[in-house]
PDB file of C-alpha atoms in Angstrom:
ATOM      1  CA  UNK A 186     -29.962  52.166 -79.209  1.00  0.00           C
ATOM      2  CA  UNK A 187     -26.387  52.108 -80.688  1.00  0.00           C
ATOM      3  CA  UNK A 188     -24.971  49.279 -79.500  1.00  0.00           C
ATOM      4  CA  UNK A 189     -20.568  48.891 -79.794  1.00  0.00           C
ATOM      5  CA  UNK A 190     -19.231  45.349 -79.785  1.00  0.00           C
ATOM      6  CA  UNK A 191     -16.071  44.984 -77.497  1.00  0.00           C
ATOM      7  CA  UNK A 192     -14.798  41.374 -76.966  1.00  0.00           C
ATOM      8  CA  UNK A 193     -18.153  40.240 -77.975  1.00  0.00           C
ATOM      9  CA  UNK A 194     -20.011  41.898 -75.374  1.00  0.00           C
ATOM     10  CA  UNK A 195     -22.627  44.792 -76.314  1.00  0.00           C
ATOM     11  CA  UNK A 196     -22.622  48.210 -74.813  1.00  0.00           C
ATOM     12  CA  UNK A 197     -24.407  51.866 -74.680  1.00  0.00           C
ATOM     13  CA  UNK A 198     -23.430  54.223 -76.835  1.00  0.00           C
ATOM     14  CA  UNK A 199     -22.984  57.678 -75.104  1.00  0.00           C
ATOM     15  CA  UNK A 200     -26.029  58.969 -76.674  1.00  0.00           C
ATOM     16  CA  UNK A 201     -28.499  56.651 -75.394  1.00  0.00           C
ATOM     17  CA  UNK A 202     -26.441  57.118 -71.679  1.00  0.00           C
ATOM     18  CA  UNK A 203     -28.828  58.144 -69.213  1.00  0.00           C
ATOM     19  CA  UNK A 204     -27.869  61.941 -68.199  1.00  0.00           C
ATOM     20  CA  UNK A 205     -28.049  63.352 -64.373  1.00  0.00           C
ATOM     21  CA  UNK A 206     -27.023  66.193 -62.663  1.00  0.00           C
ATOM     22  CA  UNK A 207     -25.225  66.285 -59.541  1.00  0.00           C
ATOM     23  CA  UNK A 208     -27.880  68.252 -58.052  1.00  0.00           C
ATOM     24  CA  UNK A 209     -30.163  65.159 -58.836  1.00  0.00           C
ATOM     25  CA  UNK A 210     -27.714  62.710 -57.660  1.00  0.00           C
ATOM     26  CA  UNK A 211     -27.602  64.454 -54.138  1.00  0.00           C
ATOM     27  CA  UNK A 212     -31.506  64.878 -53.759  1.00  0.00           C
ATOM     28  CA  UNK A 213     -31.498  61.042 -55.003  1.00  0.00           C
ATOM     29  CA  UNK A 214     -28.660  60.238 -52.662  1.00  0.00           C
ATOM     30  CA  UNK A 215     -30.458  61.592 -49.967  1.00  0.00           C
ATOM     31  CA  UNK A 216     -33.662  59.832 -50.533  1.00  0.00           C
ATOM     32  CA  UNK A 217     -32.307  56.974 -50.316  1.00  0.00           C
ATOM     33  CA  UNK A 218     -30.286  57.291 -47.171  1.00  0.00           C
ATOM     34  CA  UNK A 219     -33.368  58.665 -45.239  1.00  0.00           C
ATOM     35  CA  UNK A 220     -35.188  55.532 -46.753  1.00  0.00           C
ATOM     36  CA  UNK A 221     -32.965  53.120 -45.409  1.00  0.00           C
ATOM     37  CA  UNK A 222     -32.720  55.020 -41.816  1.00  0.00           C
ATOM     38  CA  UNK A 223     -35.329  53.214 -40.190  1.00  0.00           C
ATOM     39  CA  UNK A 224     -33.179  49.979 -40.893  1.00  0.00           C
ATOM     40  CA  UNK A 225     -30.261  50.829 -39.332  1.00  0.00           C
ATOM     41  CA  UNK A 226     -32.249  52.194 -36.206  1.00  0.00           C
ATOM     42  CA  UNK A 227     -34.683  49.500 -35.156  1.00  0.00           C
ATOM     43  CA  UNK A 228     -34.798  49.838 -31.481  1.00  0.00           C
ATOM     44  CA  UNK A 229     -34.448  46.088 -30.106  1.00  0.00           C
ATOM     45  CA  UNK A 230     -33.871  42.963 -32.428  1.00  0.00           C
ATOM     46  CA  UNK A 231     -36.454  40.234 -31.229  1.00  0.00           C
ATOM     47  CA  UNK A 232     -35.066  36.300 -30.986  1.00  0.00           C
ATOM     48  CA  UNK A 233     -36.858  33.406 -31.772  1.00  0.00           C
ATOM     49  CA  UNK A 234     -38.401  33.378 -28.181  1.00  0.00           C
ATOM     50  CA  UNK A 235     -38.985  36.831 -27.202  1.00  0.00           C
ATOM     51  CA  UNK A 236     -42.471  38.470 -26.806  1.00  0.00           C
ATOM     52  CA  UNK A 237     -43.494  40.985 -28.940  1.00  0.00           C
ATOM     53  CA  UNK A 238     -45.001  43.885 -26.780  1.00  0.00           C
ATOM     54  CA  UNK A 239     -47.833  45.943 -28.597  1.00  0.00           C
ATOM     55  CA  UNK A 240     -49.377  49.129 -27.814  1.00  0.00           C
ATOM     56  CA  UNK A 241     -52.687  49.443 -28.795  1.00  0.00           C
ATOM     57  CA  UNK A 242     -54.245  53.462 -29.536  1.00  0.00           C
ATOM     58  CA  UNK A 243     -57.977  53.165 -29.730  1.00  0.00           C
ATOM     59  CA  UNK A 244     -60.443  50.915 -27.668  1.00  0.00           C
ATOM     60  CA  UNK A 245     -63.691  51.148 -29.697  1.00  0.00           C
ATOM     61  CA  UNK A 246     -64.970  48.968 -31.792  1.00  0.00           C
ATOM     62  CA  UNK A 247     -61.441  48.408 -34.512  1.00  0.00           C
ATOM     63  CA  UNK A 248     -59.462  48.586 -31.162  1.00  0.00           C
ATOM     64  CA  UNK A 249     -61.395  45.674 -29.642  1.00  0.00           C
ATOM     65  CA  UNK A 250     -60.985  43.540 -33.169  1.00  0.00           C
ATOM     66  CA  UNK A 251     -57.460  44.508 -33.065  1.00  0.00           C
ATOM     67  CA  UNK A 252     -57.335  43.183 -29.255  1.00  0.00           C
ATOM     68  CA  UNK A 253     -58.819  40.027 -29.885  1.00  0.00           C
ATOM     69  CA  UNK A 254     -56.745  39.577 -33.065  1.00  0.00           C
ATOM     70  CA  UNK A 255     -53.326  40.370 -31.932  1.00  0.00           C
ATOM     71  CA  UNK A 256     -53.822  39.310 -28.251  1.00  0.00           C
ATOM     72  CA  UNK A 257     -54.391  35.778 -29.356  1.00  0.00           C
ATOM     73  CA  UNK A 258     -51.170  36.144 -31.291  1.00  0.00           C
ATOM     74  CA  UNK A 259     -48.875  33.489 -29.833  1.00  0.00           C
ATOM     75  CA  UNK A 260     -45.811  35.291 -28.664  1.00  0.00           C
ATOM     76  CA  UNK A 261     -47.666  38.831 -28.806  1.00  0.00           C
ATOM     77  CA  UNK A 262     -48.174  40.632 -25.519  1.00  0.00           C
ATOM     78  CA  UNK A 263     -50.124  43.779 -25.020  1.00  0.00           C
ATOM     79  CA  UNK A 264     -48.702  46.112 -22.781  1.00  0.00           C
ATOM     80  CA  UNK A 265     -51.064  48.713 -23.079  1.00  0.00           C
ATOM     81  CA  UNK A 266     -54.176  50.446 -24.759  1.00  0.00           C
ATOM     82  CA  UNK A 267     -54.656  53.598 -24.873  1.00  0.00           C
ATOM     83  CA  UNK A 268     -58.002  55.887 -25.414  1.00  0.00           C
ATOM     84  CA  UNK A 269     -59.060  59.219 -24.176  1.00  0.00           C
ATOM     85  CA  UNK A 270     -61.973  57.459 -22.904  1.00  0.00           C
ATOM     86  CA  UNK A 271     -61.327  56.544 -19.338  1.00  0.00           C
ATOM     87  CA  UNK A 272     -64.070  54.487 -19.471  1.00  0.00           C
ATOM     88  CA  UNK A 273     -63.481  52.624 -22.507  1.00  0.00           C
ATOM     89  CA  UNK A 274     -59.632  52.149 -21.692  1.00  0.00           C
ATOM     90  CA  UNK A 275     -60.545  50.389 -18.418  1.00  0.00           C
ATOM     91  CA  UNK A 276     -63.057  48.347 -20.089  1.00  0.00           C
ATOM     92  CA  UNK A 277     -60.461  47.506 -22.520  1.00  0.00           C
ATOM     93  CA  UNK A 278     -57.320  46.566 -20.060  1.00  0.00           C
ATOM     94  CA  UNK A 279     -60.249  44.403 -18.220  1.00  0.00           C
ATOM     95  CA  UNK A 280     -61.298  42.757 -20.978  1.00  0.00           C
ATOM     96  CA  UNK A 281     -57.412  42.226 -21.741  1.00  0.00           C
ATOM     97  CA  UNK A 282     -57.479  40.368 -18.439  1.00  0.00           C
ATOM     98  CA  UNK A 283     -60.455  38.240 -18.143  1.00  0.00           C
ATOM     99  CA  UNK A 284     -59.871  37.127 -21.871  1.00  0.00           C
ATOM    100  CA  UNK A 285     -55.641  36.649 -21.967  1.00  0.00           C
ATOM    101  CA  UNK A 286     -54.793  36.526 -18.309  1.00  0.00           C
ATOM    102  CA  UNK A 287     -52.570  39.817 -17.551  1.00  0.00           C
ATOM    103  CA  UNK A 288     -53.515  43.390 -17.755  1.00  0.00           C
ATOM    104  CA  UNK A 289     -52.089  45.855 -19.774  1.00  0.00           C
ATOM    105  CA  UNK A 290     -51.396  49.734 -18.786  1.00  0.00           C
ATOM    106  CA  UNK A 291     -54.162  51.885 -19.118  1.00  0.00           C
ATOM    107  CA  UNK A 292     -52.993  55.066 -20.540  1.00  0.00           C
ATOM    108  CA  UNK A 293     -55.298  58.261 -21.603  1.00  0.00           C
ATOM    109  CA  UNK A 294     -52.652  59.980 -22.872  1.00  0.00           C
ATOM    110  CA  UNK A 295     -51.141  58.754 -26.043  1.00  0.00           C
ATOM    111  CA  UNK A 296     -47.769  61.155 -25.545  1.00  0.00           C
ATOM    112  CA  UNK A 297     -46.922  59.621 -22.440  1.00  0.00           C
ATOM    113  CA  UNK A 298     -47.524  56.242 -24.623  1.00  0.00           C
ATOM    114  CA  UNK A 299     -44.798  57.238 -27.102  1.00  0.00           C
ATOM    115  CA  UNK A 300     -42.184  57.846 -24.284  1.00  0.00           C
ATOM    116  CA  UNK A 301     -42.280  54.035 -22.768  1.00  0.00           C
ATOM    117  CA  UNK A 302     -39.827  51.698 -24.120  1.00  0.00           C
ATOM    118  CA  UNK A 303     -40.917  48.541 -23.068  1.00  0.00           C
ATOM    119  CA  UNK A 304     -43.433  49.199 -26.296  1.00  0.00           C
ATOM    120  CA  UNK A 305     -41.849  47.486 -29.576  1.00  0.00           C
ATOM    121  CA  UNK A 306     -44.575  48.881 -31.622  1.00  0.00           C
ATOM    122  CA  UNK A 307     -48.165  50.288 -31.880  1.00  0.00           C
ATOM    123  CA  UNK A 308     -51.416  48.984 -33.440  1.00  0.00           C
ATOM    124  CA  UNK A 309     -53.628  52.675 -34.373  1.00  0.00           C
ATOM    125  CA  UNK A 310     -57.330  51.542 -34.394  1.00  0.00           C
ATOM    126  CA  UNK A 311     -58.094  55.245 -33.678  1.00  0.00           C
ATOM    127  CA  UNK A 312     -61.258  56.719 -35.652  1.00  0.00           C
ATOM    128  CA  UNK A 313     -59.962  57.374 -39.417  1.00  0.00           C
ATOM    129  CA  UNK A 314     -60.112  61.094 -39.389  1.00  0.00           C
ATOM    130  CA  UNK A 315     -57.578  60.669 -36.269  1.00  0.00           C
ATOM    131  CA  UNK A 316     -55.394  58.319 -37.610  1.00  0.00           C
ATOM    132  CA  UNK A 317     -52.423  60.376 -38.544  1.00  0.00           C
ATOM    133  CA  UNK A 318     -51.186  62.405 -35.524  1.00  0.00           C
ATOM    134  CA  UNK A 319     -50.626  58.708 -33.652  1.00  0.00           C
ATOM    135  CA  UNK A 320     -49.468  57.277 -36.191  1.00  0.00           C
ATOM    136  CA  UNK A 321     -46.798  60.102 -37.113  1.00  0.00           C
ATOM    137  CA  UNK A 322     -45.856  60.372 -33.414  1.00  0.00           C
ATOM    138  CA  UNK A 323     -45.510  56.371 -33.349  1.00  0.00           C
ATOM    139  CA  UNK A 324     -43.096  56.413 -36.900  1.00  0.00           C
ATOM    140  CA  UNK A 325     -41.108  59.082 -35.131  1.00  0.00           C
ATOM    141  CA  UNK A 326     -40.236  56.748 -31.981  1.00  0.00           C
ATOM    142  CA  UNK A 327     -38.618  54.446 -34.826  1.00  0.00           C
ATOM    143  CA  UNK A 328     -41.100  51.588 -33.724  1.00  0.00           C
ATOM    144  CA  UNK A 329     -43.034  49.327 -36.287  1.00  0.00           C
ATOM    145  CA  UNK A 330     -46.477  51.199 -36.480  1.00  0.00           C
ATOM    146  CA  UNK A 331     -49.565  48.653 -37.846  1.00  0.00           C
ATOM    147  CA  UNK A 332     -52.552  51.464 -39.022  1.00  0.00           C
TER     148      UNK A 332
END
């Protein structure tokens, strides 16, 4: 590199300058802003003191670790648990309540889980191979999404 000495400091020389077009400036540009979107649009701020209310997708065996790891969270509430499984989503909100002392919704449907806002984010413990529909559905709402 070429280096030009102005009042004793050192500088680029236009050849070694780093060329881009403005086409690649605007697709850069852009990047960026949709990167920092999410930061600008977090849906509530949480204090010091407030509860953290978590949706859980999934009630088999990874849901159930990430119940009992979450649930005895200090300051973390489950609000609900959702599963296809009405079965295993009952077992799950009683568990919920025998172990933690409240019981969460029991939802079957994980569109209609999207749609609440008393959620402030979502734990997927889905089976892998269904992992990404939730969990795209969940980044959509603008909600932290733990997979």
């Amino acid at each position: 590199m070429k280096t030009n000495n102005v009042r004793g400091t050192k500088h680029a020389s236009p050849e070694s300058a780093v060329t881009l077009t403005r086409r690649q400036f605007i697709q850069r540009s852009a990047a960026a802003a949709a990167a920092s979107w999410p930061l600008l649009a977090s849906p509530r701020v949480l204090g010091a003191n407030d509860e953290f209310r978590l949706a859980i997708i999934g009630c088999g065996n990874r849901g159930g670790a990430h119940i009992a790891q979450f649930g005895s969270q200090k300051g973390v509430r489950i609000v609900a648990v959702c599963d296809p499984d009405r079965l295993r989503v009952k077992a799950a909100a009683d568990a919920i309540k025998k172990k933690f002392k409240y019981r969460p919704d029991a939802v079957v449907d994980v569109r209609r889980l999207m749609e609440r806002k008393d959620v402030d984010a979502f734990s997927v413990a889905t089976m892998q191979y269904w992992h990404s529909l939730p969990t795209i559905w969940a980044c959509e709402t603008g909600r932290d999404v733990y997979v």
